[in-house]
Amino acid sequence: SLASTVFGQQDQQVDRYYVLLQSYTTKKRVIDHFDLTHVYETADSDQPIIDAMGQLEDNTTFEAKDEGNFVISVWDTDPERARNMADYYVQILNELNTQIATKEAREFRTFIEDRYRQAQADFDSVQNRFTAYQHKYGIFELPSQVTEYFNMLASITTKKVEAEVQLHLLQQTVRKSSDTYRQAKARYDAVSQKLKQLYHDEDPENIVLNFKELPDAGKQYLQLQKDLEI
């Protein structure tokens, strides 16, 4: 019975069985093991092995069944020898399959090890790029920083509107030369100046984000995050 039920693997396994069983090496082993050059009376021919292989091929069939079985059939004048030959084919097939599976496992392990080392090198490279990015833009965790940044802008904008409303009311009730009005005007100017500063701050040393460079910084951040995750 075929061991694999994974889609696509069964056909590959069947093809392998056919190749292994019909190979020159397998037929030569069967001929030598059962002395078929004498059984088939080809020992005295010009090509005893080749002629014996021809008769062996005529007396042997390999067939993959739809239900998943692989049938090895051998015809011979001696029923016992026919059964033993079929068993020997199974033995050879198991040996060769084991050798191939071992080789494939070794090659796969080597591939994984090489790929893992490459992945480690790639990860170190991306980490270095991300560190350089952090130093350049002052960004460590962009989504959180952007949220805090705009929350701060919203809060100061609210204070500016409040100061503007208060100033407008004072204009209708007190003189501009009064201390109350001058204090309200100073508060409004200070808030307005701070808001303008935040929108135009380009100093990489400041904790606030550089508003002008934010689109490009965000694009690079997303690319670096993707590379790190991969």
Tab-separated table of C-alpha atoms in Angstrom:
chain	number	residue	atom	x	y	z
A	1	SER	CA	0.000	0.000	0.000
A	2	LEU	CA	1.271	3.436	-0.874
A	3	ALA	CA	2.374	5.259	2.252
A	4	SER	CA	1.589	8.786	1.142
A	5	THR	CA	-1.909	10.211	0.835
A	6	VAL	CA	-0.858	13.817	0.370
A	7	PHE	CA	-2.171	15.288	-2.889
A	8	GLY	CA	0.455	15.074	-5.614
A	9	GLN	CA	2.761	12.810	-3.601
A	10	GLN	CA	1.130	9.519	-4.594
A	11	ASP	CA	1.823	9.948	-8.307
A	12	GLN	CA	5.434	10.842	-7.532
A	13	GLN	CA	5.768	7.768	-5.347
A	14	VAL	CA	4.304	5.492	-8.044
A	15	ASP	CA	6.648	6.947	-10.653
A	16	ARG	CA	9.552	6.283	-8.313
A	17	TYR	CA	8.451	2.666	-7.843
A	18	TYR	CA	8.360	2.099	-11.599
A	19	VAL	CA	11.777	3.668	-12.104
A	20	LEU	CA	13.396	1.700	-9.286
A	21	LEU	CA	11.863	-1.669	-10.194
A	22	GLN	CA	12.612	-1.355	-13.888
A	23	SER	CA	16.169	-0.122	-13.449
A	24	TYR	CA	19.116	-2.112	-14.761
A	25	THR	CA	20.532	-2.435	-11.238
A	26	THR	CA	17.348	-3.987	-9.840
A	27	LYS	CA	16.951	-6.471	-12.676
A	28	LYS	CA	20.622	-7.429	-12.428
A	29	ARG	CA	20.251	-8.094	-8.693
A	30	VAL	CA	17.199	-10.317	-9.290
A	31	ILE	CA	18.967	-12.242	-12.045
A	32	ASP	CA	22.060	-12.804	-9.914
A	33	HIS	CA	20.105	-13.694	-6.782
A	34	PHE	CA	18.011	-16.374	-8.511
A	35	ASP	CA	20.603	-17.410	-11.096
A	36	LEU	CA	18.140	-16.619	-13.868
A	37	THR	CA	20.710	-16.956	-16.648
A	38	HIS	CA	20.515	-20.706	-15.964
A	39	VAL	CA	16.784	-20.723	-15.206
A	40	TYR	CA	16.070	-18.941	-18.495
A	41	GLU	CA	18.841	-20.844	-20.275
A	42	THR	CA	20.678	-17.741	-21.459
A	43	ALA	CA	24.032	-18.600	-19.883
A	44	ASP	CA	25.510	-19.697	-23.211
A	45	SER	CA	24.202	-16.770	-25.249
A	46	ASP	CA	26.368	-13.870	-26.422
A	47	GLN	CA	24.640	-11.545	-23.938
A	48	PRO	CA	23.423	-13.786	-21.119
A	49	ILE	CA	22.446	-10.959	-18.752
A	50	ILE	CA	20.679	-8.883	-21.397
A	51	ASP	CA	18.777	-11.897	-22.697
A	52	ALA	CA	17.812	-12.908	-19.157
A	53	MET	CA	16.580	-9.374	-18.522
A	54	GLY	CA	14.368	-9.607	-21.574
A	55	GLN	CA	12.708	-12.757	-20.295
A	56	LEU	CA	12.445	-11.325	-16.793
A	57	GLU	CA	10.625	-8.297	-18.160
A	58	ASP	CA	8.202	-10.576	-20.016
A	59	ASN	CA	7.506	-12.527	-16.818
A	60	THR	CA	7.135	-9.528	-14.500
A	61	THR	CA	4.552	-6.746	-14.218
A	62	PHE	CA	4.224	-3.741	-11.951
A	63	GLU	CA	0.861	-2.027	-11.566
A	64	ALA	CA	-0.451	0.779	-9.385
A	65	LYS	CA	-4.090	0.290	-8.441
A	66	ASP	CA	-6.604	3.111	-8.081
A	67	GLU	CA	-7.360	2.087	-4.504
A	68	GLY	CA	-3.723	2.748	-3.539
A	69	ASN	CA	-2.083	-0.672	-3.818
A	70	PHE	CA	1.015	-1.339	-5.894
A	71	VAL	CA	1.061	-4.888	-7.284
A	72	ILE	CA	4.224	-6.808	-8.207
A	73	SER	CA	3.451	-9.942	-10.220
A	74	VAL	CA	5.973	-12.599	-11.280
A	75	TRP	CA	5.337	-15.648	-13.489
A	76	ASP	CA	7.619	-18.682	-13.325
A	77	THR	CA	7.489	-22.421	-13.907
A	78	ASP	CA	8.274	-22.788	-10.196
A	79	PRO	CA	5.524	-21.168	-8.054
A	80	GLU	CA	7.832	-20.997	-5.031
A	81	ARG	CA	10.493	-19.171	-6.992
A	82	ALA	CA	7.885	-16.792	-8.397
A	83	ARG	CA	6.728	-15.925	-4.865
A	84	ASN	CA	10.324	-15.478	-3.683
A	85	MET	CA	11.124	-13.241	-6.643
A	86	ALA	CA	8.130	-11.030	-5.895
A	87	ASP	CA	9.230	-10.818	-2.269
A	88	TYR	CA	12.766	-9.977	-3.379
A	89	TYR	CA	11.441	-7.129	-5.534
A	90	VAL	CA	9.685	-5.763	-2.444
A	91	GLN	CA	12.911	-6.071	-0.441
A	92	ILE	CA	14.904	-4.205	-3.085
A	93	LEU	CA	12.216	-1.546	-3.331
A	94	ASN	CA	12.267	-1.012	0.431
A	95	GLU	CA	16.053	-0.741	0.472
A	96	LEU	CA	16.172	1.763	-2.374
A	97	ASN	CA	13.288	3.769	-0.939
A	98	THR	CA	15.075	3.985	2.398
A	99	GLN	CA	18.270	5.149	0.724
A	100	ILE	CA	16.427	7.803	-1.264
A	101	ALA	CA	14.407	8.959	1.744
A	102	THR	CA	17.590	9.248	3.811
A	103	LYS	CA	19.308	11.217	1.068
A	104	GLU	CA	16.298	13.505	0.632
A	105	ALA	CA	16.098	14.082	4.393
A	106	ARG	CA	19.808	14.920	4.528
A	107	GLU	CA	19.540	17.312	1.569
A	108	PHE	CA	16.419	18.902	3.034
A	109	ARG	CA	18.133	19.364	6.401
A	110	THR	CA	21.113	20.959	4.658
A	111	PHE	CA	18.788	23.252	2.725
A	112	ILE	CA	16.941	24.284	5.901
A	113	GLU	CA	20.210	24.911	7.746
A	114	ASP	CA	21.533	27.071	4.900
A	115	ARG	CA	18.247	28.941	4.659
A	116	TYR	CA	18.171	29.458	8.429
A	117	ARG	CA	21.681	30.926	8.437
A	118	GLN	CA	20.699	33.204	5.547
A	119	ALA	CA	17.554	34.237	7.420
A	120	GLN	CA	19.624	35.094	10.478
A	121	ALA	CA	21.959	37.233	8.362
A	122	ASP	CA	18.988	38.922	6.679
A	123	PHE	CA	17.360	39.589	10.055
A	124	ASP	CA	20.549	41.146	11.430
A	125	SER	CA	20.765	43.337	8.336
A	126	VAL	CA	17.158	44.519	8.699
A	127	GLN	CA	17.678	45.198	12.408
A	128	ASN	CA	20.671	47.396	11.555
A	129	ARG	CA	18.580	49.249	8.978
A	130	PHE	CA	15.798	49.712	11.510
A	131	THR	CA	18.229	51.071	14.094
A	132	ALA	CA	19.540	53.589	11.556
A	133	TYR	CA	15.943	54.515	10.736
A	134	GLN	CA	15.178	55.089	14.425
A	135	HIS	CA	18.167	57.388	14.802
A	136	LYS	CA	17.230	59.335	11.691
A	137	TYR	CA	13.539	59.906	12.406
A	138	GLY	CA	13.318	59.416	16.176
A	139	ILE	CA	10.640	56.765	15.596
A	140	PHE	CA	10.512	53.629	17.717
A	141	GLU	CA	6.904	52.471	17.475
A	142	LEU	CA	5.207	54.489	14.768
A	143	PRO	CA	1.502	53.665	15.336
A	144	SER	CA	1.652	54.571	19.037
A	145	GLN	CA	3.771	57.642	18.402
A	146	VAL	CA	1.472	58.886	15.641
A	147	THR	CA	-1.558	58.381	17.911
A	148	GLU	CA	0.078	60.327	20.742
A	149	TYR	CA	1.299	62.964	18.306
A	150	PHE	CA	-2.136	63.724	16.926
A	151	ASN	CA	-3.731	63.520	20.366
A	152	MET	CA	-1.293	66.207	21.448
A	153	LEU	CA	-2.133	68.339	18.390
A	154	ALA	CA	-5.851	67.922	19.083
A	155	SER	CA	-5.431	68.898	22.729
A	156	ILE	CA	-3.460	72.050	21.923
A	157	THR	CA	-5.885	72.942	19.118
A	158	THR	CA	-8.717	72.694	21.650
A	159	LYS	CA	-6.855	75.049	23.996
A	160	LYS	CA	-6.296	77.488	21.125
A	161	VAL	CA	-10.014	77.527	20.310
A	162	GLU	CA	-10.855	78.079	24.001
A	163	ALA	CA	-8.317	80.915	24.222
A	164	GLU	CA	-9.669	82.433	21.010
A	165	VAL	CA	-13.274	82.340	22.303
A	166	GLN	CA	-12.227	83.866	25.619
A	167	LEU	CA	-10.303	86.612	23.844
A	168	HIS	CA	-13.267	87.359	21.619
A	169	LEU	CA	-15.569	87.690	24.652
A	170	LEU	CA	-13.107	89.968	26.472
A	171	GLN	CA	-12.927	92.232	23.419
A	172	GLN	CA	-16.606	92.970	24.000
A	173	THR	CA	-16.380	93.546	27.752
A	174	VAL	CA	-12.983	95.028	28.656
A	175	ARG	CA	-10.421	97.361	27.160
A	176	LYS	CA	-7.486	95.920	25.255
A	177	SER	CA	-5.166	97.794	27.552
A	178	SER	CA	-6.484	95.962	30.612
A	179	ASP	CA	-4.403	93.299	32.373
A	180	THR	CA	-7.168	90.732	31.893
A	181	TYR	CA	-7.204	91.196	28.137
A	182	ARG	CA	-3.395	91.281	27.864
A	183	GLN	CA	-3.145	88.014	29.809
A	184	ALA	CA	-5.783	86.355	27.599
A	185	LYS	CA	-4.031	87.636	24.475
A	186	ALA	CA	-0.679	86.352	25.728
A	187	ARG	CA	-2.206	82.943	26.439
A	188	TYR	CA	-3.749	82.819	22.953
A	189	ASP	CA	-0.467	83.803	21.284
A	190	ALA	CA	1.498	81.224	23.289
A	191	VAL	CA	-0.889	78.409	22.387
A	192	SER	CA	-0.932	79.449	18.714
A	193	GLN	CA	2.857	79.595	18.596
A	194	LYS	CA	3.178	76.167	20.194
A	195	LEU	CA	0.728	74.632	17.736
A	196	LYS	CA	2.559	76.186	14.801
A	197	GLN	CA	5.835	74.883	16.177
A	198	LEU	CA	4.500	71.336	16.414
A	199	TYR	CA	3.279	71.377	12.827
A	200	HIS	CA	6.618	72.620	11.523
A	201	ASP	CA	9.093	71.026	13.929
A	202	GLU	CA	11.931	69.408	11.915
A	203	ASP	CA	14.381	68.855	14.756
A	204	PRO	CA	15.204	65.099	14.827
A	205	GLU	CA	16.248	65.430	18.484
A	206	ASN	CA	12.702	66.266	19.595
A	207	ILE	CA	10.352	63.518	20.715
A	208	VAL	CA	7.568	64.841	18.502
A	209	LEU	CA	7.404	63.564	14.946
A	210	ASN	CA	8.607	65.601	12.039
A	211	PHE	CA	5.265	66.409	10.433
A	212	LYS	CA	6.841	67.230	7.082
A	213	GLU	CA	8.687	63.913	6.832
A	214	LEU	CA	5.926	61.734	8.319
A	215	PRO	CA	4.603	60.290	4.993
A	216	ASP	CA	8.054	59.097	3.870
A	217	ALA	CA	8.947	57.960	7.380
A	218	GLY	CA	5.713	55.978	7.607
A	219	LYS	CA	6.347	54.250	4.293
A	220	GLN	CA	9.846	53.224	5.328
A	221	TYR	CA	8.578	52.087	8.736
A	222	LEU	CA	5.983	49.763	7.198
A	223	GLN	CA	8.559	48.307	4.796
A	224	LEU	CA	11.026	47.657	7.627
A	225	GLN	CA	8.320	46.062	9.765
A	226	LYS	CA	7.382	43.772	6.869
A	227	ASP	CA	11.018	42.812	6.303
A	228	LEU	CA	11.478	42.069	10.015
A	229	GLU	CA	8.362	39.908	10.114
A	230	ILE	CA	9.401	37.954	7.006
